[in-house]
mmCIF file of C-alpha atoms in Angstrom:
data_model
loop_
_atom_site.group_PDB
_atom_site.id
_atom_site.type_symbol
_atom_site.label_atom_id
_atom_site.label_comp_id
_atom_site.label_asym_id
_atom_site.label_seq_id
_atom_site.Cartn_x
_atom_site.Cartn_y
_atom_site.Cartn_z
ATOM 1 C CA UNK A 297 -9.358 -81.523 -11.717
ATOM 2 C CA UNK A 298 -7.741 -82.925 -8.610
ATOM 3 C CA UNK A 299 -4.733 -81.269 -7.058
ATOM 4 C CA UNK A 300 -3.020 -84.669 -6.799
ATOM 5 C CA UNK A 301 -2.975 -84.935 -10.610
ATOM 6 C CA UNK A 302 -1.462 -81.460 -11.133
ATOM 7 C CA UNK A 303 1.020 -81.428 -8.256
ATOM 8 C CA UNK A 304 3.526 -83.917 -9.754
ATOM 9 C CA UNK A 305 3.661 -81.946 -13.030
ATOM 10 C CA UNK A 306 4.219 -78.645 -11.194
ATOM 11 C CA UNK A 307 6.991 -80.198 -9.118
ATOM 12 C CA UNK A 308 8.772 -81.576 -12.192
ATOM 13 C CA UNK A 309 8.515 -78.274 -14.033
ATOM 14 C CA UNK A 310 9.660 -76.192 -11.090
ATOM 15 C CA UNK A 311 12.615 -78.514 -10.466
ATOM 16 C CA UNK A 312 13.990 -77.591 -13.866
ATOM 17 C CA UNK A 313 13.905 -73.880 -13.055
ATOM 18 C CA UNK A 314 16.724 -72.189 -11.222
ATOM 19 C CA UNK A 315 18.181 -68.752 -11.044
ATOM 20 C CA UNK A 316 20.979 -67.616 -13.310
ATOM 21 C CA UNK A 317 24.408 -68.002 -11.840
ATOM 22 C CA UNK A 318 27.338 -70.332 -12.030
ATOM 23 C CA UNK A 319 26.463 -73.523 -13.909
ATOM 24 C CA UNK A 320 26.253 -76.668 -11.853
ATOM 25 C CA UNK A 321 28.261 -79.631 -13.085
ATOM 26 C CA UNK A 322 26.414 -82.889 -13.530
ATOM 27 C CA UNK A 323 28.810 -84.475 -11.047
ATOM 28 C CA UNK A 324 27.818 -81.934 -8.371
ATOM 29 C CA UNK A 325 24.118 -82.563 -8.865
ATOM 30 C CA UNK A 326 24.343 -86.344 -9.320
ATOM 31 C CA UNK A 327 27.416 -87.625 -7.437
ATOM 32 C CA UNK A 328 26.410 -91.258 -8.028
ATOM 33 C CA UNK A 329 26.978 -91.066 -11.791
ATOM 34 C CA UNK A 330 30.036 -92.897 -13.133
ATOM 35 C CA UNK A 331 33.166 -90.814 -13.621
ATOM 36 C CA UNK A 332 32.913 -90.929 -17.434
ATOM 37 C CA UNK A 333 29.719 -88.850 -17.312
ATOM 38 C CA UNK A 334 31.136 -86.118 -15.106
ATOM 39 C CA UNK A 335 31.898 -82.724 -16.626
ATOM 40 C CA UNK A 336 35.504 -81.532 -16.686
ATOM 41 C CA UNK A 337 35.418 -77.870 -15.660
ATOM 42 C CA UNK A 338 38.860 -77.212 -17.202
ATOM 43 C CA UNK A 339 38.654 -74.449 -19.835
ATOM 44 C CA UNK A 340 38.956 -75.572 -23.470
ATOM 45 C CA UNK A 341 42.501 -76.319 -24.567
ATOM 46 C CA UNK A 342 43.915 -76.419 -21.034
ATOM 47 C CA UNK A 343 42.992 -79.943 -20.044
ATOM 48 C CA UNK A 344 44.777 -83.203 -20.833
ATOM 49 C CA UNK A 345 42.293 -84.076 -23.593
ATOM 50 C CA UNK A 346 40.248 -82.137 -26.070
ATOM 51 C CA UNK A 347 37.319 -83.417 -28.102
ATOM 52 C CA UNK A 348 37.921 -80.801 -30.795
ATOM 53 C CA UNK A 349 39.594 -82.382 -33.841
ATOM 54 C CA UNK A 350 42.995 -80.985 -34.715
ATOM 55 C CA UNK A 351 43.810 -79.861 -38.230
ATOM 56 C CA UNK A 352 45.847 -82.253 -40.352
ATOM 57 C CA UNK A 353 48.083 -81.384 -43.286
ATOM 58 C CA UNK A 354 49.536 -83.924 -45.675
ATOM 59 C CA UNK A 355 51.584 -84.311 -48.828
ATOM 60 C CA UNK A 356 51.198 -86.765 -51.673
ATOM 61 C CA UNK A 357 53.433 -88.148 -54.395
ATOM 62 C CA UNK A 358 51.269 -86.601 -57.125
ATOM 63 C CA UNK A 359 48.411 -84.277 -57.943
ATOM 64 C CA UNK A 360 45.542 -86.064 -56.192
ATOM 65 C CA UNK A 361 43.881 -83.202 -54.329
ATOM 66 C CA UNK A 362 40.642 -83.553 -56.338
ATOM 67 C CA UNK A 363 40.414 -87.316 -55.800
ATOM 68 C CA UNK A 364 38.398 -89.054 -53.077
ATOM 69 C CA UNK A 365 40.480 -90.381 -50.183
ATOM 70 C CA UNK A 366 39.873 -93.807 -48.626
ATOM 71 C CA UNK A 367 41.816 -95.585 -45.900
ATOM 72 C CA UNK A 368 43.412 -98.957 -46.518
ATOM 73 C CA UNK A 369 44.662 -101.539 -44.055
ATOM 74 C CA UNK A 370 48.398 -101.770 -43.320
ATOM 75 C CA UNK A 371 48.948 -104.211 -46.188
ATOM 76 C CA UNK A 372 47.106 -101.831 -48.561
ATOM 77 C CA UNK A 373 44.986 -104.741 -49.802
ATOM 78 C CA UNK A 374 41.744 -104.070 -47.926
ATOM 79 C CA UNK A 375 39.591 -101.109 -46.969
ATOM 80 C CA UNK A 376 39.484 -99.697 -43.450
ATOM 81 C CA UNK A 377 37.110 -96.825 -44.210
ATOM 82 C CA UNK A 378 35.518 -95.000 -47.092
ATOM 83 C CA UNK A 379 32.804 -92.367 -47.483
ATOM 84 C CA UNK A 380 29.329 -92.729 -48.876
ATOM 85 C CA UNK A 381 28.661 -90.508 -51.891
ATOM 86 C CA UNK A 382 26.448 -88.265 -49.746
ATOM 87 C CA UNK A 383 29.342 -87.701 -47.336
ATOM 88 C CA UNK A 384 31.452 -85.854 -49.910
ATOM 89 C CA UNK A 385 31.114 -82.926 -52.280
ATOM 90 C CA UNK A 386 33.426 -80.669 -54.234
ATOM 91 C CA UNK A 387 33.840 -78.754 -50.955
ATOM 92 C CA UNK A 388 35.352 -81.929 -49.401
ATOM 93 C CA UNK A 389 38.547 -81.602 -51.395
ATOM 94 C CA UNK A 390 41.568 -80.478 -49.381
ATOM 95 C CA UNK A 391 42.798 -76.885 -49.340
ATOM 96 C CA UNK A 392 46.075 -76.448 -51.216
ATOM 97 C CA UNK A 393 48.640 -74.909 -48.874
ATOM 98 C CA UNK A 394 52.293 -73.816 -49.040
ATOM 99 C CA UNK A 395 55.103 -76.069 -50.272
ATOM 100 C CA UNK A 396 52.812 -78.775 -51.676
ATOM 101 C CA UNK A 397 50.950 -79.461 -48.421
ATOM 102 C CA UNK A 398 47.197 -80.062 -48.353
ATOM 103 C CA UNK A 399 44.858 -79.185 -45.478
ATOM 104 C CA UNK A 400 42.461 -82.085 -44.871
ATOM 105 C CA UNK A 401 38.804 -81.004 -44.752
ATOM 106 C CA UNK A 402 37.195 -84.420 -44.201
ATOM 107 C CA UNK A 403 39.399 -85.925 -41.516
ATOM 108 C CA UNK A 404 41.042 -89.298 -41.406
ATOM 109 C CA UNK A 405 43.901 -88.849 -43.883
ATOM 110 C CA UNK A 406 46.933 -90.905 -42.878
ATOM 111 C CA UNK A 407 49.869 -92.794 -44.297
ATOM 112 C CA UNK A 408 47.557 -95.690 -45.228
ATOM 113 C CA UNK A 409 45.259 -93.425 -47.224
ATOM 114 C CA UNK A 410 44.746 -94.066 -50.915
ATOM 115 C CA UNK A 411 43.182 -92.056 -53.706
ATOM 116 C CA UNK A 412 40.399 -93.133 -56.018
ATOM 117 C CA UNK A 413 40.292 -92.290 -59.698
ATOM 118 C CA UNK A 414 36.890 -90.722 -58.964
ATOM 119 C CA UNK A 415 36.932 -86.993 -58.269
ATOM 120 C CA UNK A 416 34.862 -85.582 -55.429
ATOM 121 C CA UNK A 417 32.301 -84.286 -57.948
ATOM 122 C CA UNK A 418 32.000 -87.674 -59.685
ATOM 123 C CA UNK A 419 31.836 -89.670 -56.452
ATOM 124 C CA UNK A 420 29.235 -87.395 -54.848
ATOM 125 C CA UNK A 421 26.906 -88.050 -57.808
ATOM 126 C CA UNK A 422 27.085 -91.850 -57.650
ATOM 127 C CA UNK A 423 23.580 -93.290 -57.142
ATOM 128 C CA UNK A 424 24.717 -95.632 -54.336
ATOM 129 C CA UNK A 425 27.759 -96.371 -52.220
ATOM 130 C CA UNK A 426 30.125 -98.606 -54.184
ATOM 131 C CA UNK A 427 31.004 -102.009 -52.776
ATOM 132 C CA UNK A 428 34.446 -102.466 -51.230
ATOM 133 C CA UNK A 429 35.488 -104.447 -54.332
ATOM 134 C CA UNK A 430 34.357 -101.590 -56.598
ATOM 135 C CA UNK A 431 36.233 -99.067 -54.487
ATOM 136 C CA UNK A 432 39.417 -101.167 -54.536
ATOM 137 C CA UNK A 433 39.131 -101.375 -58.339
ATOM 138 C CA UNK A 434 39.190 -97.556 -58.445
ATOM 139 C CA UNK A 435 42.258 -97.056 -56.216
ATOM 140 C CA UNK A 436 45.037 -95.291 -58.106
ATOM 141 C CA UNK A 437 47.812 -97.918 -57.696
ATOM 142 C CA UNK A 438 50.870 -95.816 -56.873
ATOM 143 C CA UNK A 439 49.169 -92.751 -55.348
ATOM 144 C CA UNK A 440 50.427 -92.276 -51.800
ATOM 145 C CA UNK A 441 50.353 -89.915 -48.863
ATOM 146 C CA UNK A 442 54.034 -89.209 -48.227
ATOM 147 C CA UNK A 443 53.800 -87.108 -45.053
ATOM 148 C CA UNK A 444 51.143 -86.293 -42.454
ATOM 149 C CA UNK A 445 51.342 -83.713 -39.680
ATOM 150 C CA UNK A 446 48.765 -82.814 -37.068
ATOM 151 C CA UNK A 447 48.646 -79.079 -36.386
ATOM 152 C CA UNK A 448 48.414 -77.578 -32.901
ATOM 153 C CA UNK A 449 45.175 -75.775 -33.847
ATOM 154 C CA UNK A 450 41.593 -77.024 -34.292
ATOM 155 C CA UNK A 451 40.530 -78.005 -37.812
ATOM 156 C CA UNK A 452 37.832 -75.329 -38.050
ATOM 157 C CA UNK A 453 40.293 -72.633 -36.987
ATOM 158 C CA UNK A 454 42.814 -73.810 -39.581
ATOM 159 C CA UNK A 455 40.231 -73.627 -42.364
ATOM 160 C CA UNK A 456 39.460 -70.051 -41.377
ATOM 161 C CA UNK A 457 43.094 -68.989 -41.013
ATOM 162 C CA UNK A 458 45.178 -70.518 -43.780
ATOM 163 C CA UNK A 459 47.898 -67.890 -43.267
ATOM 164 C CA UNK A 460 48.632 -69.419 -39.852
ATOM 165 C CA UNK A 461 48.702 -72.895 -41.403
ATOM 166 C CA UNK A 462 51.168 -71.729 -44.069
ATOM 167 C CA UNK A 463 53.349 -70.105 -41.388
ATOM 168 C CA UNK A 464 53.360 -73.404 -39.492
ATOM 169 C CA UNK A 465 54.308 -75.287 -42.673
ATOM 170 C CA UNK A 466 57.241 -72.965 -43.335
ATOM 171 C CA UNK A 467 58.565 -73.669 -39.824
ATOM 172 C CA UNK A 468 58.551 -77.459 -40.214
ATOM 173 C CA UNK A 469 61.978 -79.105 -40.025
ATOM 174 C CA UNK A 470 63.315 -80.388 -43.344
ATOM 175 C CA UNK A 471 62.843 -83.972 -42.130
ATOM 176 C CA UNK A 472 59.059 -83.405 -42.006
ATOM 177 C CA UNK A 473 58.820 -81.936 -45.494
ATOM 178 C CA UNK A 474 59.787 -84.714 -47.880
ATOM 179 C CA UNK A 475 59.507 -83.934 -51.548
ATOM 180 C CA UNK A 476 56.749 -85.763 -53.381
#
């Protein structure tokens, strides 16, 4: 075998090897990349933005915690988003917290959310994703989210530490805790 055929492969492989030490940011190695690709060396939680989703708690005007949540448009006459049956399970239902609050496990709950008459168990066993018209036909007419609050902790941390979430709920001002 010729050395000229092996040499490029050896060079590529050896270029990927480097000694352990401080990591090199992409922007240091490739300064010509656009700014959006550069790595922000700020430690997690200390920068202006964080890609980690924050936990969300919400209240409803009824007992809908076992019902699939969809998001409607501002007029509440059309769908903005809805899950496929494979995207939900019984484990998708929110965690019941203090004072009637629910901890969102799926993400996306807001004041324009609506509840379907399908439970998470029923919906997850549907053979196919319902059409928007079918989903709208299953919206519980007067079921509403009455309050939504984003917590100052990541969603995964909140799910693992519900005592902290309940402590946060108990410190909310009365104006943020409307009765259902």
